XYZ file of C-alpha atoms in Angstrom:
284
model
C -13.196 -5.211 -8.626
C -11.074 -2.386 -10.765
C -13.690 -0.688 -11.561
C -15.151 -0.085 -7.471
C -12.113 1.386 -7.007
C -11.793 3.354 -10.428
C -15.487 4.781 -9.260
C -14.170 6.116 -5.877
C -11.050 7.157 -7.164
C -11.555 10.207 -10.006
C -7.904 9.868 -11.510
C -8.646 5.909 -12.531
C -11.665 6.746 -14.360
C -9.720 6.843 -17.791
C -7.589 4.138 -16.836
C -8.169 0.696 -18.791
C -5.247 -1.145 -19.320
C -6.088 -4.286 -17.793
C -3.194 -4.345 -16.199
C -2.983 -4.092 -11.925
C -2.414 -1.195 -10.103
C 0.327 0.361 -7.838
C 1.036 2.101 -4.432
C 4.180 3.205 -4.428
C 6.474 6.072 -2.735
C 8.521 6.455 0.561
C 7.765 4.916 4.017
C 7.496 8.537 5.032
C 7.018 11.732 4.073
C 10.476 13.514 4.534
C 10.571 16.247 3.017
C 8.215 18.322 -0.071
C 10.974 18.082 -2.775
C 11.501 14.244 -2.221
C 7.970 13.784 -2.225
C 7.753 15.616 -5.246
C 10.449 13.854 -7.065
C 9.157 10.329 -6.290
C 6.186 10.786 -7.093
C 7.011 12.640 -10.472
C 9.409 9.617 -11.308
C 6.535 6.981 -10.858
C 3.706 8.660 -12.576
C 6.126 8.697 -15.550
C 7.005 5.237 -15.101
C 3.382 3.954 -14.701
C 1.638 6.651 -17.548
C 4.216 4.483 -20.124
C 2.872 1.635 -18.463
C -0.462 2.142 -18.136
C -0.222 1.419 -15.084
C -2.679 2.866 -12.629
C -1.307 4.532 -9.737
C -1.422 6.174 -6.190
C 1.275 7.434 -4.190
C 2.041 5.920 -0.915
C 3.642 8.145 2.178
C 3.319 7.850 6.097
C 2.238 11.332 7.439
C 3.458 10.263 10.799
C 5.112 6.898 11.982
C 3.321 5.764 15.155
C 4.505 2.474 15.116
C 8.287 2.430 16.331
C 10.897 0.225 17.758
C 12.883 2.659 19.421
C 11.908 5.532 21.049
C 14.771 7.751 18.940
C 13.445 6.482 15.720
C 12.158 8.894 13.009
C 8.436 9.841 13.358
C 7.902 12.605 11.012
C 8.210 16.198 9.802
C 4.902 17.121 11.335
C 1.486 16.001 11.117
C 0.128 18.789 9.197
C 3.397 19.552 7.393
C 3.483 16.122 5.660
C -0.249 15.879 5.065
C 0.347 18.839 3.102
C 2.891 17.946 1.031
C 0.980 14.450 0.101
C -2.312 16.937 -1.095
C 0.633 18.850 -3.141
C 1.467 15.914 -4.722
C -2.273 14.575 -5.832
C -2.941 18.042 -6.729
C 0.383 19.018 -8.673
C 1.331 15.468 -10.140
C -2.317 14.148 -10.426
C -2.665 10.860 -8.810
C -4.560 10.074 -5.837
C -2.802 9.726 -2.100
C -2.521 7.183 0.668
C -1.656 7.775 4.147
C -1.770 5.472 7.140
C -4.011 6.470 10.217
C -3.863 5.263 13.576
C -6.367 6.687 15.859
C -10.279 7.969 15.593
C -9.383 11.332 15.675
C -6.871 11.112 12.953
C -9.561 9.782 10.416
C -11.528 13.014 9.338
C -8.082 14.925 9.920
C -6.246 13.046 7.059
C -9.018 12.781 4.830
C -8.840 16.551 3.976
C -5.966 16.188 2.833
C -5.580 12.581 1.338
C -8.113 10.336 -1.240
C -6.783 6.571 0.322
C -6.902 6.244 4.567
C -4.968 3.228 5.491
C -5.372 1.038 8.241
C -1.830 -0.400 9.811
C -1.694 -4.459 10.074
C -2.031 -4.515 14.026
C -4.672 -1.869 13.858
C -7.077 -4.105 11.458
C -9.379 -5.090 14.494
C -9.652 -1.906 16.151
C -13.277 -1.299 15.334
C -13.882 2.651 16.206
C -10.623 3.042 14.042
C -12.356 1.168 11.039
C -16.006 2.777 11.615
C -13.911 6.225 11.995
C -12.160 5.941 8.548
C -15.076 4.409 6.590
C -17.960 7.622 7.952
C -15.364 9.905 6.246
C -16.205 8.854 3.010
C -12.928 7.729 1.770
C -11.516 4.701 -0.146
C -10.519 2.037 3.091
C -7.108 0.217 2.465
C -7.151 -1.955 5.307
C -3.691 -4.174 5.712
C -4.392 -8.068 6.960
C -3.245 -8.280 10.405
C 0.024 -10.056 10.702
C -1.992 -12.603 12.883
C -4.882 -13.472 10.977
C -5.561 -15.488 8.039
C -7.029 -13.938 4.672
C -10.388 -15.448 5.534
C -10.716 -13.584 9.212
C -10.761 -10.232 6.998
C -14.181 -10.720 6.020
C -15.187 -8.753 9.675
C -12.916 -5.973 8.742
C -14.576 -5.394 5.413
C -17.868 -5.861 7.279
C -17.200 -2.913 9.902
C -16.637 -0.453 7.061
C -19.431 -1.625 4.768
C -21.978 -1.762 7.867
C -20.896 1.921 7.994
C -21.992 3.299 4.700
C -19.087 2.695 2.891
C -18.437 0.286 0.001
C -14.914 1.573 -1.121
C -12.751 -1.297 0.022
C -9.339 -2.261 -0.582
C -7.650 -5.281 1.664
C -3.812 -5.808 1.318
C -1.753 -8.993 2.561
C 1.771 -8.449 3.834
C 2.705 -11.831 5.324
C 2.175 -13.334 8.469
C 4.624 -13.771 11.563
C 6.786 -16.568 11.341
C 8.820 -17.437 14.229
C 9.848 -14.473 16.570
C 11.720 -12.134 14.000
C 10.070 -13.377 10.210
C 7.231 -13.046 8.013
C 6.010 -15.297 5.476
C 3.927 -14.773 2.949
C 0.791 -17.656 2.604
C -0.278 -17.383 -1.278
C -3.625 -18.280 -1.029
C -4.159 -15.116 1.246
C -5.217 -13.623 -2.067
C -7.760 -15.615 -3.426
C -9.693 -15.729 0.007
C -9.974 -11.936 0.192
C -10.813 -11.419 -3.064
C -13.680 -13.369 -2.335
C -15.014 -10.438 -0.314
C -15.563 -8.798 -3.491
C -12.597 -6.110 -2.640
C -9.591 -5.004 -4.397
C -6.435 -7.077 -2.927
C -3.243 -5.428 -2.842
C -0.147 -7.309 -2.028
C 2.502 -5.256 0.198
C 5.324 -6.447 -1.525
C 8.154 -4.711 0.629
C 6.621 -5.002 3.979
C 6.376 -8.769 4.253
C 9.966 -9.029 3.124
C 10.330 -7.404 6.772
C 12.465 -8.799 9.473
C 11.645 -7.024 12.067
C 12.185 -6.899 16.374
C 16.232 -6.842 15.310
C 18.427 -6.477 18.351
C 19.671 -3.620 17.540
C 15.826 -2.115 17.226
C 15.966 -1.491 13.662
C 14.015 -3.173 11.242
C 15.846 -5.702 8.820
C 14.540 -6.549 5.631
C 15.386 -8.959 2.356
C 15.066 -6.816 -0.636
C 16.675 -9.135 -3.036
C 13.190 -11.107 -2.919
C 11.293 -8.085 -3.870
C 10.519 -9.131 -7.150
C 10.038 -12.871 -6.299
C 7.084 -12.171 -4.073
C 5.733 -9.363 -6.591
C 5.823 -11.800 -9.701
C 4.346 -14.407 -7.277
C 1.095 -11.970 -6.075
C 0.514 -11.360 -10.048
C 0.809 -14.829 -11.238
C -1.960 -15.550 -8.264
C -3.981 -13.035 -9.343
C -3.893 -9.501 -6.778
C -5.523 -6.543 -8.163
C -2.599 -4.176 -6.659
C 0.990 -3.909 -5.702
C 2.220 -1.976 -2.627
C 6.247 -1.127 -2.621
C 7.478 1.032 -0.213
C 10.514 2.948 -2.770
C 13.624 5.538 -2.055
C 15.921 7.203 -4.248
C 18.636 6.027 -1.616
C 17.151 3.676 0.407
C 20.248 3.301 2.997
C 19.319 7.123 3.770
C 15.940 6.478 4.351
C 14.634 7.674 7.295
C 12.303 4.779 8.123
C 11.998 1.252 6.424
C 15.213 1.631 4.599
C 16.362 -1.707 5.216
C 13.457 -3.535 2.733
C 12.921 -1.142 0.107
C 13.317 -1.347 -3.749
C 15.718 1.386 -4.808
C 13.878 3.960 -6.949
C 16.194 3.477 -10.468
C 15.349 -0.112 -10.180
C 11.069 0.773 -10.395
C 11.263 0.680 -13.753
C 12.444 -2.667 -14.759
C 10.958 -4.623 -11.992
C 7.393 -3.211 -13.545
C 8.081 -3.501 -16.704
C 8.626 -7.149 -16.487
C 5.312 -7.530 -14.000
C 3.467 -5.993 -16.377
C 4.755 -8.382 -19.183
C 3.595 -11.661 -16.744
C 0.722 -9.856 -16.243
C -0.377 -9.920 -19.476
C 1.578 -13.105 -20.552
C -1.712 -14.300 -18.171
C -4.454 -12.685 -19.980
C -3.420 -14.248 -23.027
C -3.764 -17.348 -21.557
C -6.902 -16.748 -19.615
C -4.801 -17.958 -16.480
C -6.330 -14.551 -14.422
C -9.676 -15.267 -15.376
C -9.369 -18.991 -14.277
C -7.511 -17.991 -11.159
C -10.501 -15.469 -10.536
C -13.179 -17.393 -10.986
């Protein structure tokens, strides 16, 4: 399953460490020096590693609580700053999309076009992204089990594209909690797709009162060493230099000196499980 995505994605095609691989960066693009600096930070992180990697940022947020709540710097103003980054730090970019038009807009600019959780149905929106061409991360719907993604994977394969990815981050619990249902995983990755868990997004507690997301960050790596002991492909953290500044998502995210030594220990389970044979077995 790697190697589909190492074929679509020019940057992975020297990468063979066996080990899974990461999106990672802000919630949102806020600026080009932050950007910069993030991403810088992580590629040096995951090059010791070998850990492959692509850097995560929102070009826009369309999908607010509040009305006053931070969208963006500008549409074209971020997407440029996340082709800077590919270009200048050499790793390949994910942004999320949210409407048909925005599809062959982004993909100038991007390698990765996301699909948002409650926008994993929307059909034109999944045709749209797959006719660019583009790798497809589409995020399980918050609503749907792991086996109801088999349609989504079908509307952008029945439209000429095989580049996949499908990522699980939890389902809605109650009226303001997600959980996350382990065996999510294994039923996607019977699609024959890349499976990404979203780490910092299903530690989400969202619909607050006060219209501000909550999150529990202290379980970040809980549910990270969880996805690799079950097997995912990919990790998804949403990460900040100072996360109680951020200007979206702040409330759930890893802080960016603590990268480091939460991967460094994955990527010791990880291949504490190779040596076993437990990934193969949990594969199979």
């Amino acid at each position: 399953m790697f190697a589909q995505l190492a074929n679509a994605l020019p940057h992975f095609r020297n990468t063979n460490s066996g080990q899974f691989f990461l999106m990672a960066g802000p919630c949102v693009i806020e600026g080009e020096d932050m950007a910069l600096r993030i991403a810088e930070r992580i590629k040096h992180i995951t090059d010791k590693l070998q850990i492959p990697y692509i850097f995560k940022g929102s070009y826009r947020k369309a999908n607010r609580s509040r009305l006053d709540s931070f969208t963006g710097i500008g549409d074209e103003t971020a997407l440029r700053i996340l082709q800077k980054v590919g270009r200048e730090i050499g790793v390949p970019t994910v942004t999320d999309i949210h409407e048909t038009t925005e599809a062959a807009f982004a993909a100038e600019y991007v390698d990765v076009l996301q699909i948002p959780a409650f926008l994993c149905r929307q059909t034109d929106l999944l045709i749209a992204a797959a006719k660019t061409g583009k790798v497809v991360n589409v995020k399980k719907g918050q609503f749907l089990s792991g086996d109801a993604m088999q349609f989504a994977v079908d509307k952008v394969r029945q439209s000429g594209n095989e580049h996949v990815i499908l990522t699980e981050r939890g389902n809605s619990f109650g009226y303001s909690d997600l959980v996350v249902d382990f065996r999510n995983l294994p039923a996607m990755q019977q699609f024959g797709v890349p499976v990404v868990m979203d780490v910092t997004h299903s530690l989400q507690k969202p619909n607050q009162s006060s219209g501000v997301t909550g999150g529990q960050p202290a379980l970040i790596e809980t549910i990270a060493k969880a996805a690799i002991a079950v097997g995912a492909d990919g990790l998804f953290i949403e990460t900040h230099p100072t996360p109680a500044t951020a200007k979206s998502d702040g409330a759930n995210m890893l802080p960016l000196d603590q990268l480091e030594g939460l991967l460094t220990r994955l990527t010791a389970l990880r291949q504490a499980l190779q040596d076993t044979g437990s990934i193969e077995a949990l594969s199979a």
